[in-house]
XYZ file of C-alpha atoms in Angstrom:
384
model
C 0.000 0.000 0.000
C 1.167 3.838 -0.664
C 1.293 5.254 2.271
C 0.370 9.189 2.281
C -2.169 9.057 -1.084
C -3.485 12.237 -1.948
C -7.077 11.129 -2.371
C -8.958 7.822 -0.992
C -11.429 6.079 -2.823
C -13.733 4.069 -0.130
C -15.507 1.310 -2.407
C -14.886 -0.241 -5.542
C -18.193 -0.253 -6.998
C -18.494 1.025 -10.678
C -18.486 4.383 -9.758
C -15.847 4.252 -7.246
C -13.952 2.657 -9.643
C -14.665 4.990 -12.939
C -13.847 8.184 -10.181
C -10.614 6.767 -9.378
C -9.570 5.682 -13.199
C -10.683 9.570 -14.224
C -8.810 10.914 -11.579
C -6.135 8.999 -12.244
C -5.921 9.828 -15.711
C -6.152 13.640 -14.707
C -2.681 12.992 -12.570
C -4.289 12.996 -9.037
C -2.368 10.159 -6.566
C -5.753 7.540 -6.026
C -6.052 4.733 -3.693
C -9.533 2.460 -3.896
C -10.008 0.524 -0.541
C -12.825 -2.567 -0.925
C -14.228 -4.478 1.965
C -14.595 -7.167 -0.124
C -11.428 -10.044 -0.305
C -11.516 -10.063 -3.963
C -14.281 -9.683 -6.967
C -15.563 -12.170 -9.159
C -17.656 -13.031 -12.044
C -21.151 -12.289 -9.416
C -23.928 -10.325 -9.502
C -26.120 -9.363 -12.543
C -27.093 -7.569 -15.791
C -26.783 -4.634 -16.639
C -27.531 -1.395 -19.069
C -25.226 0.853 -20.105
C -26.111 4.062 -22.397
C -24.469 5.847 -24.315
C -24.227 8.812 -21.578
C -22.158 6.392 -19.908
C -20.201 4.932 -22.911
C -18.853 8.513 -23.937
C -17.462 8.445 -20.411
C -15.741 4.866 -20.482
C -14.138 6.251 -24.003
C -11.792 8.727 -21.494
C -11.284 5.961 -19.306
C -10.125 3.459 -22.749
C -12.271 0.502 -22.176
C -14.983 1.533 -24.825
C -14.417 -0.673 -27.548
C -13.024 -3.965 -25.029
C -16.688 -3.725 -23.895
C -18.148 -2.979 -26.950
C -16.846 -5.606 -28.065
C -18.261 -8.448 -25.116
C -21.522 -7.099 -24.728
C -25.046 -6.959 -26.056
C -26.145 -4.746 -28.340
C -30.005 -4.619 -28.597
C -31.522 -2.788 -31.684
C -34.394 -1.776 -29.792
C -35.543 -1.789 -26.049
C -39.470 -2.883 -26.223
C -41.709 -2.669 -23.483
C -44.651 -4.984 -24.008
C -48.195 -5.891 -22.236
C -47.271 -8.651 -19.579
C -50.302 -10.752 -20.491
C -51.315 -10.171 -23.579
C -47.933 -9.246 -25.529
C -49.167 -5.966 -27.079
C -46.012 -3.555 -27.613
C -46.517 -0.566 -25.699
C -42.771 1.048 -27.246
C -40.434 0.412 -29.726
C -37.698 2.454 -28.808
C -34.800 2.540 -31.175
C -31.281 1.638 -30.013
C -28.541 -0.088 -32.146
C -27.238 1.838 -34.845
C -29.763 4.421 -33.490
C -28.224 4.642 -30.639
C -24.558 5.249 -32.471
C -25.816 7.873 -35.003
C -27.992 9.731 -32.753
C -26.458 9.962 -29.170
C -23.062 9.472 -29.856
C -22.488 5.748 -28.643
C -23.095 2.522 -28.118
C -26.581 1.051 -25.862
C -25.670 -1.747 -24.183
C -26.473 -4.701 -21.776
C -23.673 -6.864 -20.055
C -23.059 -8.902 -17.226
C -21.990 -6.247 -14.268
C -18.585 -8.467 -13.669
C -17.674 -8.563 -16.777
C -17.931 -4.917 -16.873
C -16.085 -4.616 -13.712
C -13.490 -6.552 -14.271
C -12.594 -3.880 -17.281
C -13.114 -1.195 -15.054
C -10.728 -2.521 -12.803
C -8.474 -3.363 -15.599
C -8.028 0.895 -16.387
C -6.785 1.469 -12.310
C -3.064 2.341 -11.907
C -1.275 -1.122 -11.309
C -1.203 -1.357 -7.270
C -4.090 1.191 -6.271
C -6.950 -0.917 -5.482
C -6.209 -2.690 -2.194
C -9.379 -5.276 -0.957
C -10.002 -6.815 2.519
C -10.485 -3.040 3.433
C -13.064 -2.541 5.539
C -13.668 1.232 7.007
C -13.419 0.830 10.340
C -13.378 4.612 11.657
C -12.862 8.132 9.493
C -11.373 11.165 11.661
C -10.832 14.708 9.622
C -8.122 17.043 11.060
C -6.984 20.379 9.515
C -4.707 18.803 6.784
C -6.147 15.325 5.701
C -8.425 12.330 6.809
C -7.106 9.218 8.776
C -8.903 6.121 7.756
C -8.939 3.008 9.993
C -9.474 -0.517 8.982
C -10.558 -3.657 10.497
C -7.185 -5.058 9.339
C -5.402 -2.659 11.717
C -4.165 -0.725 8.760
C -4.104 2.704 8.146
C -4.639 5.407 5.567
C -4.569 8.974 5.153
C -5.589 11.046 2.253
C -5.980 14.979 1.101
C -9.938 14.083 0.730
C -12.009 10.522 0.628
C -14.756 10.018 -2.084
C -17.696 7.916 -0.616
C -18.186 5.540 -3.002
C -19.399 2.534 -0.174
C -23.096 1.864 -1.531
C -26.117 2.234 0.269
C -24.962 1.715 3.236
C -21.906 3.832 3.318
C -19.918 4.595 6.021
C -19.063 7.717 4.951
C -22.505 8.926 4.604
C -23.030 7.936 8.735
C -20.126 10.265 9.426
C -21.689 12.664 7.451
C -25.211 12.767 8.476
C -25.403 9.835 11.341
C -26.421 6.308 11.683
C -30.012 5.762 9.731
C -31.595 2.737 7.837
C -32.349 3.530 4.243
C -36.096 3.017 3.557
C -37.394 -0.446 2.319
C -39.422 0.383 -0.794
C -42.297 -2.261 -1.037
C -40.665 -3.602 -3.656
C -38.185 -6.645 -4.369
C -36.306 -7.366 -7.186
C -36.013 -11.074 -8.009
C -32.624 -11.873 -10.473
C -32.099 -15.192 -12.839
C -29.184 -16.200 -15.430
C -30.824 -18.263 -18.291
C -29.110 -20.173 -20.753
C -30.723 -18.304 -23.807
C -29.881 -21.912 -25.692
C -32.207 -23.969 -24.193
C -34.671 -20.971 -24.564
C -34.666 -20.895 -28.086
C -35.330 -24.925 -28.234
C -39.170 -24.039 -26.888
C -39.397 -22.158 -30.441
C -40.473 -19.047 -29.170
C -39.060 -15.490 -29.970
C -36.583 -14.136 -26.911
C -36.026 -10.701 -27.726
C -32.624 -9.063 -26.570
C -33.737 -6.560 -24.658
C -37.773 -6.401 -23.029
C -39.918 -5.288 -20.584
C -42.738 -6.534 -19.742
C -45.195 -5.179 -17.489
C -48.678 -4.995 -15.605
C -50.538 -2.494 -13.382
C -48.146 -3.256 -9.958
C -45.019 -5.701 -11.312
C -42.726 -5.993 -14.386
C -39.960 -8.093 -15.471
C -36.959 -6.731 -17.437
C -35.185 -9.013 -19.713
C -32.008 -9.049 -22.011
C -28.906 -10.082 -23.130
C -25.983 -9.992 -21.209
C -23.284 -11.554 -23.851
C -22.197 -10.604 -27.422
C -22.750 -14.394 -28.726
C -26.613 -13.932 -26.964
C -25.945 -17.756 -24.690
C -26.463 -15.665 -21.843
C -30.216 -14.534 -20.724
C -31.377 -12.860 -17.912
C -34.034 -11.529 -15.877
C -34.820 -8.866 -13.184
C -38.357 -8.293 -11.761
C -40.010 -5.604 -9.574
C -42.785 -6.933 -7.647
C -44.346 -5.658 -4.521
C -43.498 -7.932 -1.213
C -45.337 -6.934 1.954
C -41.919 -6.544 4.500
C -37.957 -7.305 4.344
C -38.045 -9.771 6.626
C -34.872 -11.251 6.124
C -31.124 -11.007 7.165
C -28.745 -10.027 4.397
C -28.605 -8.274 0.750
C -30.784 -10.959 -0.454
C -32.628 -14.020 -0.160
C -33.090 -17.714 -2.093
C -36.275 -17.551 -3.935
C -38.095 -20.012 -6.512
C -39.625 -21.303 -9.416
C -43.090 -21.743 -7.512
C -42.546 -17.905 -6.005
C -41.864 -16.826 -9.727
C -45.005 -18.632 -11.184
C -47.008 -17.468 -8.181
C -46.080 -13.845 -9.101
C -46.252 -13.803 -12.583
C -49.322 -15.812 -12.872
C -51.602 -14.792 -15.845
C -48.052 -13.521 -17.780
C -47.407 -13.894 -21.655
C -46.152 -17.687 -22.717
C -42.550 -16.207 -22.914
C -42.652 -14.782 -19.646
C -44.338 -17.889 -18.638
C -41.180 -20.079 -21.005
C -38.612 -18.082 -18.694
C -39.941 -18.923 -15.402
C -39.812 -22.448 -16.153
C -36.139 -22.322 -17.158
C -35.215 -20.689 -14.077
C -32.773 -22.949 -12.070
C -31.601 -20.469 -9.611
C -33.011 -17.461 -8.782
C -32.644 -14.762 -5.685
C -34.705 -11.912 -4.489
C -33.258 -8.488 -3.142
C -35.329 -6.102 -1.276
C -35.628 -2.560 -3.717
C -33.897 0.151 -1.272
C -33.754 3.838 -1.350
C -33.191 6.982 0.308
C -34.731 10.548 0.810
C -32.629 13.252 -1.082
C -29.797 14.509 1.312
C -29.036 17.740 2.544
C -25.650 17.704 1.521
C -23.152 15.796 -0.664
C -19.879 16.592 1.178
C -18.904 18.529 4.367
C -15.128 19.681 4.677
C -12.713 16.743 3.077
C -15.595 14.096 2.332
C -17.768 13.672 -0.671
C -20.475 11.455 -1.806
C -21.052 9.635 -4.996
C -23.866 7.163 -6.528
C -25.777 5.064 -3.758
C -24.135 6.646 -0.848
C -25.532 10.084 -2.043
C -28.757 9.223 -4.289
C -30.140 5.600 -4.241
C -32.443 4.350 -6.463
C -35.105 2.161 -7.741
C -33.613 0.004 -10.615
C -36.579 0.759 -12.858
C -34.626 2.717 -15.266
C -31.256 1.183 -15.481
C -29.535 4.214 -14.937
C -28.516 3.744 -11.076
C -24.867 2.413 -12.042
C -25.055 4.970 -14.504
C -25.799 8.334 -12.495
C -22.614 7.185 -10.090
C -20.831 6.390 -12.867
C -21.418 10.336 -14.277
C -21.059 11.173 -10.672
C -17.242 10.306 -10.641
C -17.038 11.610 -13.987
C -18.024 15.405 -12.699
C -16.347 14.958 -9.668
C -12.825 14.237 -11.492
C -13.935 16.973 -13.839
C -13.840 19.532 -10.858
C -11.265 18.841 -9.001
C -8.894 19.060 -12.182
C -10.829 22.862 -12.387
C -9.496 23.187 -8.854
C -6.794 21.198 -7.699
C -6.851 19.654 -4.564
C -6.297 22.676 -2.566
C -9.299 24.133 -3.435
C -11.269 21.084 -2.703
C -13.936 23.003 -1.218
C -14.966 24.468 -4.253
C -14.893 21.283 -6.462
C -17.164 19.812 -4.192
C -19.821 22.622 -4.565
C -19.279 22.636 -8.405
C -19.668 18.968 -8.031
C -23.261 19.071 -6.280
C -24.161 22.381 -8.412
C -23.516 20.387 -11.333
C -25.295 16.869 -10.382
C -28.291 17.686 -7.974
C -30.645 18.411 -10.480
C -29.699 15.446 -12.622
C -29.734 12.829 -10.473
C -32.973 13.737 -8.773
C -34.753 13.664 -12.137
C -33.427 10.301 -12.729
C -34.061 9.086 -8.883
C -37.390 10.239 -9.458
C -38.414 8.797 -12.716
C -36.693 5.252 -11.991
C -38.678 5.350 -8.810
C -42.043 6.230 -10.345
C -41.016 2.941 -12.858
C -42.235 4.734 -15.845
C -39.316 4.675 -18.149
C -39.440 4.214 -21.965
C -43.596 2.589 -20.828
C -44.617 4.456 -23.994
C -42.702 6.004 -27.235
C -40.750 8.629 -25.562
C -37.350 10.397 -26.689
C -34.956 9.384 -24.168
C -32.666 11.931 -25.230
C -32.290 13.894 -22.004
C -30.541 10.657 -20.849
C -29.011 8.555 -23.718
C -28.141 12.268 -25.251
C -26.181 13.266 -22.765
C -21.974 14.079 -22.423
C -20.894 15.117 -19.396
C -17.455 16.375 -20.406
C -19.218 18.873 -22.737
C -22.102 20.410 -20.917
C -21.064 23.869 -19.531
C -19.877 24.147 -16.150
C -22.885 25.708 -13.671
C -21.547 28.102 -11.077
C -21.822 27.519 -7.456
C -25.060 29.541 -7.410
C -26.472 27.183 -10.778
C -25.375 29.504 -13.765
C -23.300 28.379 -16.518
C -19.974 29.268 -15.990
């Protein structure tokens, strides 16, 4: 480990890890600290627009991804029971022509893992769990439950929904369980095809009160899966998630389309995860700390833009402190919020409302979006 980094990055989550590869890449001295022992090929699907794409083209891992994921030529939403297309919205060469880059779907390790690939050789340092934070005059000291030590010029909270960072901001409080949970299958998209119907590449199918998203999470298309949002009375379990079932599935999907129907009965493995969020914060930093994706705005998944907003988070974040420098951290921060608030919120509040690309609507105001070329806003919200 380096002792005496100039910034600390506490969690390697995809934002955590696209701040730290930006800010890397803009000469800052970054260390990313991970309570987890190592990563591996776990987790889930997962979209990525092309406001996100421009940004992994300054980090240098568009075209490796490009090239390993999915990607879909449209995203349809459709009638859970009786099929009906509700939107055709165009993506694909679309996509490419019209916003700049690529839409895609991927498994999240796989993504990860090239993330990780773009940090400085040494930088990321796991089995780092944030045992205590204490700000002085000239830095942080961070405490681990190794017994080692850090100490950095300012640490980016980058630890999730339940970040540490945030508690020492703003104090000890449970984030709010939604209603909702999300239940998440890998299919082999093989076998699929073998029942003869069609298994489109990227779908959403919904009713009145639950939906399931669908898509591709591979370039070759072998790999299928499935996330849900479906209401569940309480959380009352221990832990991120729970085992769930085929019978569960079937009970809450009853009355679905055939293919919905077709995927449910292919499921071999599947887990739910209570749907988590937050109410907007009163602040995103406070002297030498600052807060980024779910430690800052949490969000449904309904809109497959939570990785993305942290994602753009770091991205703005690196993008003011190379205005600034480190010794004017203060500022970047403000710039930072100034510059994010009313972005994020939007999308917090349209993924939770779960009405996203429903109907034909221009998703431009998302997929349209470059956050190295919008103007700066002012401290005070006026275009600098």
């Amino acid at each position: 480990m380096q002792p005496g980094s100039r910034i600390a990055v506490v969690g390697a989550g995809l934002g955590g890890v696209a701040a730290a590869a930006l800010l890397q890449k803009a000469g800052f001295q970054v260390d990313v600290y991970e309570q987890a022992p190592a990563f591996s090929r776990v987790g889930a699907g997962i979209h990525m627009g092309p406001n996100v794409l421009k940004i992994f083209r300054r980090i240098g891992i568009e075209d490796a991804l490009v090239a390993i994921a999915s990607k879909p030529d449209f995203w349809f939403s459709r009638d859970g029971e009786t099929g009906e297309y509700l939107s055709r919205i165009p993506l694909g060469e679309h996509a490419l022509r019209t916003y700049g880059a690529h839409y895609l779907t991927v498994h999240r390790g796989d993504l990860h893992a090239l993330q990780v690939s773009a940090l400085q050789p040494g930088t990321l340092h796991f089995d780092k769990r944030l045992a205590s934070i204490e700000e002085d005059g000239s830095g942080v000291d961070l405490a681990f439950a190794d017994g080692s030590r850090a100490r950095a010029d300012i640490v980016v909270g980058a630890d999730g929904i339940n970040s540490r960072i945030r508690e020492t901001l703003l104090g000890d409080e449970k984030p709010n369980y939604s209603g909702w949970v999300g239940h998440r299958a890998l299919l082999d998209k093989d076998a699929l095809r073998r029942t003869g119907l069609d298994f489109e590449a990227c779908v959403k199918w919904w009713t009145h009160d639950r939906h399931m998203m669908v898509y591709d999470t591979t370039a070759d298309g072998h790999e299928y899966y499935y996330v849900t949002g479906v209401p569940h009375p309480a959380w009352d379990f221990d832990g991120a998630f729970a085992p769930s079932s085929r019978e569960e599935m079937r009970e809450a999907f009853v009355g679905y389309h055939p293919v919905v129907q077709a995927l449910i009965e292919a499921t071999t493995e599947v887990t739910k995860w209570p749907l988590l969020n937050r109410n907007p914060l009163p602040l995103w930093s406070r002297g030498r700390l600052v807060l980024l994706g779910d430690a800052c705005h949490p969000m449904k998944p309904h809109m497959a833009q939570g990785a993305a907003m942290a994602i753009e988070d770091g991205a703005m974040l690196a993008r003011c402190l190379s205005e600034t420098g480190l010794s004017d951290h203060s500022t970047a921060f403000r710039l930072y919020e100034a510059n994010r608030r009313e972005r994020a919120s939007r999308v917090q509040a349209v993924s939770n409302a779960n009405t996203w690309l429903r109907t034909q609507e221009d998703p431009a105001w998302v997929f349209g979006y470059d956050i190295f070329e919008v103007p700066l806003r002012s401290e005070s919200g006026v275009a600098a």
